[in-house]
Amino acid sequence: MNKIYDITLIRPPAVEAFRFATTSITLPLGLAYISAALKKKDFKVQIIDAVGNEPDSRVGYYKGYLVGESLDKIVNKITSATNFIGITVVFTHEWPLVVKLIDLIKNKFPNKKIIIGGEHVSAMPEFCLATSKADYIVMGEGEETIVELISDNLIEENKLKKIRGLGYRLENEIFINPRRQRRTDLDEIAIPDWQSFEVKKYHQNRFVGGMYSESITVPILATRGCPYQCTYCSAPNMWLPRWIPRDPIKVVDEIEYYKKIFNAKNFPFQDLKAIIKKEWIKAFCEEIIKRNL
């Protein structure tokens, strides 16, 4: 009998090609935050991480490669007892493969509700619903929105209209709700659920998203957002132009925790703009020194 999951979260294969991106492959930080938020509310979560499961696998993708297990394998791992399926889409060049993945899922599970989120989706919400068979999209920070969405499996139209940060389709018509306000209580958000991911495999394959170290690498967010509005950047759409820091002591707590459970010693900050407030940086560094880290 299949184990019952409230939601299955999927990290699709990653795109590896200089023509598509200068970014390197890294652990899916956003998906780990979503998993932690759901588990904090006692939802049962299945993780399917295509890259972590098969980091050595590569197949052609336009003028580049897809890194990770095949789309068919991903679909076959989805248990029929799961209620929702969530897929992360960070980069626009990943969108064609995600559309194909959604088609395969819908062919096998036509009644399963599919939720997509991430930077690409937040930047182009109407487009993503119009060009895929996804049922819902989550815009911006997703922790609160996805918890609110899946709290009731019998989702009614009146409820959908009230969920901020949500996009959805009803009878072939697309609806995009107002954006949810940015969270200011960042220290109340559960730290990423890295224990559900292959942290060591990412490190062994140098998928670290920053400078490589012989020590285990775990990415981290000390702040969220950016106060600037560069014309080429999607961040103002994803985060809105506001920079919000976490408590520097809490950030060091998280680093110390990863050192304890993973023996991690390398922490690339994936912040959009970490170094803004001098007092924050000073307090953070002093805490590291104080703990002999």
PDB file of C-alpha atoms in Angstrom:
ATOM      1  CA  MET A   1       0.000   0.000   0.000  1.00  0.00           C
ATOM      2  CA  ASN A   2       1.345   3.439  -0.910  1.00  0.00           C
ATOM      3  CA  LYS A   3       2.261   5.740   1.948  1.00  0.00           C
ATOM      4  CA  ILE A   4      -0.154   8.664   2.151  1.00  0.00           C
ATOM      5  CA  TYR A   5       1.435  12.088   1.649  1.00  0.00           C
ATOM      6  CA  ASP A   6      -0.350  15.401   1.848  1.00  0.00           C
ATOM      7  CA  ILE A   7       2.057  16.753  -0.748  1.00  0.00           C
ATOM      8  CA  THR A   8       4.922  15.610  -2.959  1.00  0.00           C
ATOM      9  CA  LEU A   9       7.579  18.270  -3.613  1.00  0.00           C
ATOM     10  CA  ILE A  10       9.673  17.934  -6.762  1.00  0.00           C
ATOM     11  CA  ARG A  11      13.000  19.435  -7.723  1.00  0.00           C
ATOM     12  CA  PRO A  12      13.206  18.787 -11.502  1.00  0.00           C
ATOM     13  CA  PRO A  13      16.465  18.084 -13.327  1.00  0.00           C
ATOM     14  CA  ALA A  14      18.784  21.086 -13.421  1.00  0.00           C
ATOM     15  CA  VAL A  15      19.964  22.754 -16.614  1.00  0.00           C
ATOM     16  CA  GLU A  16      23.716  22.797 -17.178  1.00  0.00           C
ATOM     17  CA  ALA A  17      24.848  24.997 -20.061  1.00  0.00           C
ATOM     18  CA  PHE A  18      26.936  28.129 -20.318  1.00  0.00           C
ATOM     19  CA  ARG A  19      24.560  29.598 -22.921  1.00  0.00           C
ATOM     20  CA  PHE A  20      21.620  29.329 -20.523  1.00  0.00           C
ATOM     21  CA  ALA A  21      23.112  30.483 -17.255  1.00  0.00           C
ATOM     22  CA  THR A  22      26.251  31.381 -15.392  1.00  0.00           C
ATOM     23  CA  THR A  23      24.686  30.048 -12.205  1.00  0.00           C
ATOM     24  CA  SER A  24      25.893  26.712 -10.922  1.00  0.00           C
ATOM     25  CA  ILE A  25      23.684  23.884  -9.701  1.00  0.00           C
ATOM     26  CA  THR A  26      23.004  23.966  -5.984  1.00  0.00           C
ATOM     27  CA  LEU A  27      20.752  22.544  -3.293  1.00  0.00           C
ATOM     28  CA  PRO A  28      17.128  23.766  -3.744  1.00  0.00           C
ATOM     29  CA  LEU A  29      16.915  26.264  -0.894  1.00  0.00           C
ATOM     30  CA  GLY A  30      13.367  27.431  -1.630  1.00  0.00           C
ATOM     31  CA  LEU A  31      12.006  23.884  -1.768  1.00  0.00           C
ATOM     32  CA  ALA A  32      13.732  23.029   1.529  1.00  0.00           C
ATOM     33  CA  TYR A  33      12.063  26.038   3.166  1.00  0.00           C
ATOM     34  CA  ILE A  34       8.652  24.951   1.806  1.00  0.00           C
ATOM     35  CA  SER A  35       9.146  21.404   3.095  1.00  0.00           C
ATOM     36  CA  ALA A  36      10.096  22.704   6.547  1.00  0.00           C
ATOM     37  CA  ALA A  37       7.069  25.015   6.665  1.00  0.00           C
ATOM     38  CA  LEU A  38       4.702  22.171   5.772  1.00  0.00           C
ATOM     39  CA  LYS A  39       6.238  19.764   8.269  1.00  0.00           C
ATOM     40  CA  LYS A  40       6.020  22.423  10.969  1.00  0.00           C
ATOM     41  CA  LYS A  41       2.234  22.283  10.435  1.00  0.00           C
ATOM     42  CA  ASP A  42       2.339  18.448  10.588  1.00  0.00           C
ATOM     43  CA  PHE A  43       1.754  17.837   6.891  1.00  0.00           C
ATOM     44  CA  LYS A  44       3.311  14.668   5.449  1.00  0.00           C
ATOM     45  CA  VAL A  45       5.816  15.513   2.723  1.00  0.00           C
ATOM     46  CA  GLN A  46       7.459  13.365   0.051  1.00  0.00           C
ATOM     47  CA  ILE A  47      10.595  14.820  -1.556  1.00  0.00           C
ATOM     48  CA  ILE A  48      11.656  13.852  -5.079  1.00  0.00           C
ATOM     49  CA  ASP A  49      14.959  15.550  -5.849  1.00  0.00           C
ATOM     50  CA  ALA A  50      15.988  14.619  -9.388  1.00  0.00           C
ATOM     51  CA  VAL A  51      19.489  16.084  -9.014  1.00  0.00           C
ATOM     52  CA  GLY A  52      20.218  14.548  -5.623  1.00  0.00           C
ATOM     53  CA  ASN A  53      18.914  11.155  -6.732  1.00  0.00           C
ATOM     54  CA  GLU A  54      21.050  10.928  -9.896  1.00  0.00           C
ATOM     55  CA  PRO A  55      23.718  13.664  -9.904  1.00  0.00           C
ATOM     56  CA  ASP A  56      25.805  11.828 -12.532  1.00  0.00           C
ATOM     57  CA  SER A  57      23.003  11.523 -15.104  1.00  0.00           C
ATOM     58  CA  ARG A  58      23.043  13.875 -18.106  1.00  0.00           C
ATOM     59  CA  VAL A  59      20.853  13.999 -21.207  1.00  0.00           C
ATOM     60  CA  GLY A  60      20.735  16.543 -24.002  1.00  0.00           C
ATOM     61  CA  TYR A  61      18.555  19.634 -23.564  1.00  0.00           C
ATOM     62  CA  TYR A  62      18.626  22.119 -26.433  1.00  0.00           C
ATOM     63  CA  LYS A  63      22.302  23.236 -26.478  1.00  0.00           C
ATOM     64  CA  GLY A  64      22.970  22.018 -22.951  1.00  0.00           C
ATOM     65  CA  TYR A  65      22.228  19.162 -20.583  1.00  0.00           C
ATOM     66  CA  LEU A  66      19.724  18.122 -17.967  1.00  0.00           C
ATOM     67  CA  VAL A  67      21.373  16.905 -14.783  1.00  0.00           C
ATOM     68  CA  GLY A  68      19.406  14.391 -12.744  1.00  0.00           C
ATOM     69  CA  GLU A  69      17.004  11.501 -13.116  1.00  0.00           C
ATOM     70  CA  SER A  70      14.601  11.371 -16.052  1.00  0.00           C
ATOM     71  CA  LEU A  71      11.126  12.874 -16.047  1.00  0.00           C
ATOM     72  CA  ASP A  72       9.618   9.389 -16.370  1.00  0.00           C
ATOM     73  CA  LYS A  73      11.451   8.215 -13.249  1.00  0.00           C
ATOM     74  CA  ILE A  74      10.214  11.250 -11.327  1.00  0.00           C
ATOM     75  CA  VAL A  75       6.600  10.518 -12.294  1.00  0.00           C
ATOM     76  CA  ASN A  76       6.965   6.848 -11.336  1.00  0.00           C
ATOM     77  CA  LYS A  77       8.120   7.843  -7.843  1.00  0.00           C
ATOM     78  CA  ILE A  78       5.007   9.887  -7.131  1.00  0.00           C
ATOM     79  CA  THR A  79       2.748   7.834  -4.888  1.00  0.00           C
ATOM     80  CA  SER A  80      -0.877   7.598  -5.963  1.00  0.00           C
ATOM     81  CA  ALA A  81      -1.834   8.405  -2.370  1.00  0.00           C
ATOM     82  CA  THR A  82      -0.436  11.929  -2.436  1.00  0.00           C
ATOM     83  CA  ASN A  83      -2.945  14.783  -2.556  1.00  0.00           C
ATOM     84  CA  PHE A  84      -0.930  17.671  -4.047  1.00  0.00           C
ATOM     85  CA  ILE A  85       2.225  17.877  -6.152  1.00  0.00           C
ATOM     86  CA  GLY A  86       4.489  20.915  -5.878  1.00  0.00           C
ATOM     87  CA  ILE A  87       7.214  21.767  -8.395  1.00  0.00           C
ATOM     88  CA  THR A  88       9.868  24.466  -8.068  1.00  0.00           C
ATOM     89  CA  VAL A  89      10.801  26.593 -11.111  1.00  0.00           C
ATOM     90  CA  VAL A  90      13.579  29.049 -10.394  1.00  0.00           C
ATOM     91  CA  PHE A  91      14.966  29.836 -13.861  1.00  0.00           C
ATOM     92  CA  THR A  92      13.140  30.601 -17.102  1.00  0.00           C
ATOM     93  CA  HIS A  93      15.290  28.171 -19.083  1.00  0.00           C
ATOM     94  CA  GLU A  94      13.871  25.368 -16.903  1.00  0.00           C
ATOM     95  CA  TRP A  95      10.301  26.115 -17.946  1.00  0.00           C
ATOM     96  CA  PRO A  96      10.092  23.881 -21.081  1.00  0.00           C
ATOM     97  CA  LEU A  97      11.156  20.789 -19.121  1.00  0.00           C
ATOM     98  CA  VAL A  98       8.727  21.613 -16.293  1.00  0.00           C
ATOM     99  CA  VAL A  99       5.851  21.921 -18.799  1.00  0.00           C
ATOM    100  CA  LYS A 100       6.760  18.452 -20.089  1.00  0.00           C
ATOM    101  CA  LEU A 101       6.951  17.093 -16.528  1.00  0.00           C
ATOM    102  CA  ILE A 102       3.511  18.520 -15.714  1.00  0.00           C
ATOM    103  CA  ASP A 103       2.096  16.881 -18.873  1.00  0.00           C
ATOM    104  CA  LEU A 104       3.503  13.495 -17.828  1.00  0.00           C
ATOM    105  CA  ILE A 105       2.104  13.832 -14.311  1.00  0.00           C
ATOM    106  CA  LYS A 106      -1.339  14.809 -15.592  1.00  0.00           C
ATOM    107  CA  ASN A 107      -1.328  11.858 -18.018  1.00  0.00           C
ATOM    108  CA  LYS A 108      -0.804   9.460 -15.119  1.00  0.00           C
ATOM    109  CA  PHE A 109      -2.675  11.343 -12.416  1.00  0.00           C
ATOM    110  CA  PRO A 110      -5.288  13.509 -14.189  1.00  0.00           C
ATOM    111  CA  ASN A 111      -7.027  14.421 -10.930  1.00  0.00           C
ATOM    112  CA  LYS A 112      -3.950  15.374  -8.905  1.00  0.00           C
ATOM    113  CA  LYS A 113      -3.612  19.086  -8.207  1.00  0.00           C
ATOM    114  CA  ILE A 114      -0.258  20.545  -9.290  1.00  0.00           C
ATOM    115  CA  ILE A 115       1.227  23.637  -7.632  1.00  0.00           C
ATOM    116  CA  ILE A 116       4.200  25.497  -9.104  1.00  0.00           C
ATOM    117  CA  GLY A 117       6.295  28.225  -7.518  1.00  0.00           C
ATOM    118  CA  GLY A 118       9.646  29.949  -7.697  1.00  0.00           C
ATOM    119  CA  GLU A 119      11.216  33.018  -9.251  1.00  0.00           C
ATOM    120  CA  HIS A 120      10.160  32.271 -12.842  1.00  0.00           C
ATOM    121  CA  VAL A 121       6.564  31.638 -11.806  1.00  0.00           C
ATOM    122  CA  SER A 122       6.432  34.800  -9.692  1.00  0.00           C
ATOM    123  CA  ALA A 123       7.746  36.855 -12.610  1.00  0.00           C
ATOM    124  CA  MET A 124       5.287  35.434 -15.186  1.00  0.00           C
ATOM    125  CA  PRO A 125       2.221  34.088 -13.355  1.00  0.00           C
ATOM    126  CA  GLU A 126      -0.377  34.374 -16.134  1.00  0.00           C
ATOM    127  CA  PHE A 127       2.044  32.972 -18.694  1.00  0.00           C
ATOM    128  CA  CYS A 128       2.836  29.938 -16.530  1.00  0.00           C
ATOM    129  CA  LEU A 129      -0.822  29.030 -16.070  1.00  0.00           C
ATOM    130  CA  ALA A 130      -1.630  29.699 -19.737  1.00  0.00           C
ATOM    131  CA  THR A 131       1.214  27.522 -21.079  1.00  0.00           C
ATOM    132  CA  SER A 132       0.964  24.561 -18.693  1.00  0.00           C
ATOM    133  CA  LYS A 133      -1.590  22.266 -17.085  1.00  0.00           C
ATOM    134  CA  ALA A 134      -0.649  23.409 -13.573  1.00  0.00           C
ATOM    135  CA  ASP A 135      -3.630  24.055 -11.316  1.00  0.00           C
ATOM    136  CA  TYR A 136      -2.139  26.628  -8.933  1.00  0.00           C
ATOM    137  CA  ILE A 137       0.812  28.981  -8.776  1.00  0.00           C
ATOM    138  CA  VAL A 138       2.382  30.464  -5.660  1.00  0.00           C
ATOM    139  CA  MET A 139       3.961  33.917  -6.032  1.00  0.00           C
ATOM    140  CA  GLY A 140       6.719  35.336  -3.860  1.00  0.00           C
ATOM    141  CA  GLU A 141       7.501  33.808  -0.481  1.00  0.00           C
ATOM    142  CA  GLY A 142       5.594  30.545  -0.476  1.00  0.00           C
ATOM    143  CA  GLU A 143       5.623  29.248   3.090  1.00  0.00           C
ATOM    144  CA  GLU A 144       2.324  30.785   4.215  1.00  0.00           C
ATOM    145  CA  THR A 145       0.537  30.547   0.867  1.00  0.00           C
ATOM    146  CA  ILE A 146       1.104  26.833   0.315  1.00  0.00           C
ATOM    147  CA  VAL A 147       0.139  25.947   3.883  1.00  0.00           C
ATOM    148  CA  GLU A 148      -3.105  27.889   3.485  1.00  0.00           C
ATOM    149  CA  LEU A 149      -3.804  26.274   0.114  1.00  0.00           C
ATOM    150  CA  ILE A 150      -3.411  22.629   1.099  1.00  0.00           C
ATOM    151  CA  SER A 151      -4.983  22.937   4.548  1.00  0.00           C
ATOM    152  CA  ASP A 152      -8.286  21.881   3.026  1.00  0.00           C
ATOM    153  CA  ASN A 153      -8.351  19.253   0.288  1.00  0.00           C
ATOM    154  CA  LEU A 154     -11.863  20.327  -0.759  1.00  0.00           C
ATOM    155  CA  ILE A 155     -10.839  23.691  -2.146  1.00  0.00           C
ATOM    156  CA  GLU A 156     -13.793  25.900  -3.021  1.00  0.00           C
ATOM    157  CA  GLU A 157     -13.831  28.902  -5.344  1.00  0.00           C
ATOM    158  CA  ASN A 158     -14.673  31.308  -2.510  1.00  0.00           C
ATOM    159  CA  LYS A 159     -11.673  30.112  -0.543  1.00  0.00           C
ATOM    160  CA  LEU A 160      -9.296  30.404  -3.492  1.00  0.00           C
ATOM    161  CA  LYS A 161     -10.221  34.050  -4.018  1.00  0.00           C
ATOM    162  CA  LYS A 162      -9.128  34.862  -0.464  1.00  0.00           C
ATOM    163  CA  ILE A 163      -5.649  33.299  -0.600  1.00  0.00           C
ATOM    164  CA  ARG A 164      -3.154  36.073  -1.261  1.00  0.00           C
ATOM    165  CA  GLY A 165      -0.144  35.207  -3.393  1.00  0.00           C
ATOM    166  CA  LEU A 166      -2.087  32.555  -5.310  1.00  0.00           C
ATOM    167  CA  GLY A 167      -2.903  32.129  -8.985  1.00  0.00           C
ATOM    168  CA  TYR A 168      -5.317  29.480 -10.254  1.00  0.00           C
ATOM    169  CA  ARG A 169      -7.513  28.313 -13.116  1.00  0.00           C
ATOM    170  CA  LEU A 170     -11.267  27.784 -12.939  1.00  0.00           C
ATOM    171  CA  GLU A 171     -13.197  26.560 -16.000  1.00  0.00           C
ATOM    172  CA  ASN A 172     -10.365  27.601 -18.311  1.00  0.00           C
ATOM    173  CA  GLU A 173     -10.266  31.129 -16.869  1.00  0.00           C
ATOM    174  CA  ILE A 174      -7.080  32.345 -15.140  1.00  0.00           C
ATOM    175  CA  PHE A 175      -7.209  34.276 -11.882  1.00  0.00           C
ATOM    176  CA  ILE A 176      -4.276  36.039 -10.208  1.00  0.00           C
ATOM    177  CA  ASN A 177      -4.911  37.131  -6.622  1.00  0.00           C
ATOM    178  CA  PRO A 178      -3.259  40.155  -4.965  1.00  0.00           C
ATOM    179  CA  ARG A 179       0.232  39.513  -3.651  1.00  0.00           C
ATOM    180  CA  ARG A 180       0.779  38.510  -0.047  1.00  0.00           C
ATOM    181  CA  GLN A 181       2.592  41.025   2.141  1.00  0.00           C
ATOM    182  CA  ARG A 182       6.247  40.301   2.758  1.00  0.00           C
ATOM    183  CA  ARG A 183       6.997  38.453   5.967  1.00  0.00           C
ATOM    184  CA  THR A 184       8.850  40.446   8.595  1.00  0.00           C
ATOM    185  CA  ASP A 185       9.022  37.676  11.204  1.00  0.00           C
ATOM    186  CA  LEU A 186      11.781  35.763   9.432  1.00  0.00           C
ATOM    187  CA  ASP A 187      13.042  34.225  12.666  1.00  0.00           C
ATOM    188  CA  GLU A 188       9.703  32.395  13.036  1.00  0.00           C
ATOM    189  CA  ILE A 189      10.165  30.567   9.715  1.00  0.00           C
ATOM    190  CA  ALA A 190      11.398  26.989  10.135  1.00  0.00           C
ATOM    191  CA  ILE A 191      14.963  26.474   8.902  1.00  0.00           C
ATOM    192  CA  PRO A 192      15.319  24.503   5.638  1.00  0.00           C
ATOM    193  CA  ASP A 193      14.565  20.789   5.753  1.00  0.00           C
ATOM    194  CA  TRP A 194      17.992  19.690   4.527  1.00  0.00           C
ATOM    195  CA  GLN A 195      17.722  16.285   6.180  1.00  0.00           C
ATOM    196  CA  SER A 196      15.300  15.296   3.400  1.00  0.00           C
ATOM    197  CA  PHE A 197      17.906  16.080   0.707  1.00  0.00           C
ATOM    198  CA  GLU A 198      21.184  14.465  -0.407  1.00  0.00           C
ATOM    199  CA  VAL A 199      23.457  17.162   1.012  1.00  0.00           C
ATOM    200  CA  LYS A 200      26.614  15.050   0.718  1.00  0.00           C
ATOM    201  CA  LYS A 201      25.891  14.065  -2.896  1.00  0.00           C
ATOM    202  CA  TYR A 202      25.551  17.714  -3.903  1.00  0.00           C
ATOM    203  CA  HIS A 203      28.877  18.427  -2.234  1.00  0.00           C
ATOM    204  CA  GLN A 204      30.622  15.422  -3.801  1.00  0.00           C
ATOM    205  CA  ASN A 205      29.521  16.585  -7.261  1.00  0.00           C
ATOM    206  CA  ARG A 206      30.566  20.196  -6.551  1.00  0.00           C
ATOM    207  CA  PHE A 207      26.981  21.432  -6.821  1.00  0.00           C
ATOM    208  CA  VAL A 208      27.579  24.077  -4.181  1.00  0.00           C
ATOM    209  CA  GLY A 209      26.462  27.346  -5.779  1.00  0.00           C
ATOM    210  CA  GLY A 210      29.580  29.183  -4.670  1.00  0.00           C
ATOM    211  CA  MET A 211      33.226  28.647  -3.843  1.00  0.00           C
ATOM    212  CA  TYR A 212      34.012  24.942  -3.467  1.00  0.00           C
ATOM    213  CA  SER A 213      35.452  23.701  -0.191  1.00  0.00           C
ATOM    214  CA  GLU A 214      36.706  20.279   0.897  1.00  0.00           C
ATOM    215  CA  SER A 215      34.196  20.579   3.729  1.00  0.00           C
ATOM    216  CA  ILE A 216      30.469  19.884   3.340  1.00  0.00           C
ATOM    217  CA  THR A 217      28.588  22.868   1.907  1.00  0.00           C
ATOM    218  CA  VAL A 218      25.113  24.038   2.969  1.00  0.00           C
ATOM    219  CA  PRO A 219      23.587  27.212   1.451  1.00  0.00           C
ATOM    220  CA  ILE A 220      21.977  29.731   3.763  1.00  0.00           C
ATOM    221  CA  LEU A 221      19.787  32.841   3.738  1.00  0.00           C
ATOM    222  CA  ALA A 222      20.616  35.492   6.324  1.00  0.00           C
ATOM    223  CA  THR A 223      18.320  38.104   4.782  1.00  0.00           C
ATOM    224  CA  ARG A 224      15.492  38.238   2.266  1.00  0.00           C
ATOM    225  CA  GLY A 225      14.910  40.771  -0.473  1.00  0.00           C
ATOM    226  CA  CYS A 226      16.831  43.703  -1.873  1.00  0.00           C
ATOM    227  CA  PRO A 227      16.086  47.456  -1.656  1.00  0.00           C
ATOM    228  CA  TYR A 228      17.354  48.146  -5.180  1.00  0.00           C
ATOM    229  CA  GLN A 229      15.426  47.805  -8.437  1.00  0.00           C
ATOM    230  CA  CYS A 230      17.906  46.903 -11.178  1.00  0.00           C
ATOM    231  CA  THR A 231      16.065  46.774 -14.499  1.00  0.00           C
ATOM    232  CA  TYR A 232      17.481  43.366 -15.481  1.00  0.00           C
ATOM    233  CA  CYS A 233      16.599  41.631 -12.206  1.00  0.00           C
ATOM    234  CA  SER A 234      13.479  39.630 -11.291  1.00  0.00           C
ATOM    235  CA  ALA A 235      14.009  40.139  -7.544  1.00  0.00           C
ATOM    236  CA  PRO A 236      11.689  43.198  -7.183  1.00  0.00           C
ATOM    237  CA  ASN A 237       8.878  41.047  -8.601  1.00  0.00           C
ATOM    238  CA  MET A 238       9.699  38.017  -6.457  1.00  0.00           C
ATOM    239  CA  TRP A 239      10.446  39.790  -3.174  1.00  0.00           C
ATOM    240  CA  LEU A 240       9.174  43.354  -3.698  1.00  0.00           C
ATOM    241  CA  PRO A 241      11.803  46.064  -3.071  1.00  0.00           C
ATOM    242  CA  ARG A 242      12.298  45.501   0.624  1.00  0.00           C
ATOM    243  CA  TRP A 243      15.315  44.093   2.488  1.00  0.00           C
ATOM    244  CA  ILE A 244      14.537  42.204   5.700  1.00  0.00           C
ATOM    245  CA  PRO A 245      17.316  40.667   7.844  1.00  0.00           C
ATOM    246  CA  ARG A 246      17.110  37.784  10.255  1.00  0.00           C
ATOM    247  CA  ASP A 247      18.532  38.025  13.759  1.00  0.00           C
ATOM    248  CA  PRO A 248      22.310  37.536  13.232  1.00  0.00           C
ATOM    249  CA  ILE A 249      22.426  35.344  16.345  1.00  0.00           C
ATOM    250  CA  LYS A 250      19.792  33.037  14.839  1.00  0.00           C
ATOM    251  CA  VAL A 251      21.814  32.807  11.622  1.00  0.00           C
ATOM    252  CA  VAL A 252      24.856  31.665  13.587  1.00  0.00           C
ATOM    253  CA  ASP A 253      22.631  29.177  15.428  1.00  0.00           C
ATOM    254  CA  GLU A 254      21.671  27.710  12.053  1.00  0.00           C
ATOM    255  CA  ILE A 255      25.292  27.509  10.920  1.00  0.00           C
ATOM    256  CA  GLU A 256      26.268  25.777  14.168  1.00  0.00           C
ATOM    257  CA  TYR A 257      23.387  23.317  13.731  1.00  0.00           C
ATOM    258  CA  TYR A 258      24.550  22.346  10.225  1.00  0.00           C
ATOM    259  CA  LYS A 259      28.073  21.913  11.528  1.00  0.00           C
ATOM    260  CA  LYS A 260      26.710  19.510  14.131  1.00  0.00           C
ATOM    261  CA  ILE A 261      24.478  17.346  11.894  1.00  0.00           C
ATOM    262  CA  PHE A 262      26.408  17.466   8.583  1.00  0.00           C
ATOM    263  CA  ASN A 263      29.896  18.507   9.742  1.00  0.00           C
ATOM    264  CA  ALA A 264      29.399  21.385   7.298  1.00  0.00           C
ATOM    265  CA  LYS A 265      31.980  24.168   7.264  1.00  0.00           C
ATOM    266  CA  ASN A 266      31.160  26.030   4.043  1.00  0.00           C
ATOM    267  CA  PHE A 267      28.085  28.273   3.854  1.00  0.00           C
ATOM    268  CA  PRO A 268      27.408  30.188   0.625  1.00  0.00           C
ATOM    269  CA  PHE A 269      24.987  33.018   1.362  1.00  0.00           C
ATOM    270  CA  GLN A 270      22.293  33.045  -1.305  1.00  0.00           C
ATOM    271  CA  ASP A 271      21.063  36.458  -0.177  1.00  0.00           C
ATOM    272  CA  LEU A 272      20.297  38.995  -2.878  1.00  0.00           C
ATOM    273  CA  LYS A 273      22.139  41.653  -0.872  1.00  0.00           C
ATOM    274  CA  ALA A 274      23.480  40.521   2.499  1.00  0.00           C
ATOM    275  CA  ILE A 275      25.964  43.323   3.117  1.00  0.00           C
ATOM    276  CA  ILE A 276      23.780  46.397   3.642  1.00  0.00           C
ATOM    277  CA  LYS A 277      23.685  47.104   7.356  1.00  0.00           C
ATOM    278  CA  LYS A 278      27.099  47.512   8.960  1.00  0.00           C
ATOM    279  CA  GLU A 279      25.831  46.830  12.492  1.00  0.00           C
ATOM    280  CA  TRP A 280      24.289  43.544  11.353  1.00  0.00           C
ATOM    281  CA  ILE A 281      27.518  42.296   9.769  1.00  0.00           C
ATOM    282  CA  LYS A 282      29.497  43.305  12.855  1.00  0.00           C
ATOM    283  CA  ALA A 283      27.134  41.452  15.210  1.00  0.00           C
ATOM    284  CA  PHE A 284      27.184  38.373  12.973  1.00  0.00           C
ATOM    285  CA  CYS A 285      30.978  38.222  12.806  1.00  0.00           C
ATOM    286  CA  GLU A 286      31.388  38.851  16.537  1.00  0.00           C
ATOM    287  CA  GLU A 287      29.048  35.928  17.279  1.00  0.00           C
ATOM    288  CA  ILE A 288      31.083  33.612  15.054  1.00  0.00           C
ATOM    289  CA  ILE A 289      34.251  34.632  16.897  1.00  0.00           C
ATOM    290  CA  LYS A 290      32.552  34.290  20.279  1.00  0.00           C
ATOM    291  CA  ARG A 291      31.593  30.666  19.525  1.00  0.00           C
ATOM    292  CA  ASN A 292      34.984  29.819  18.047  1.00  0.00           C
ATOM    293  CA  LEU A 293      33.396  28.871  14.715  1.00  0.00           C
TER     294      LEU A 293
END
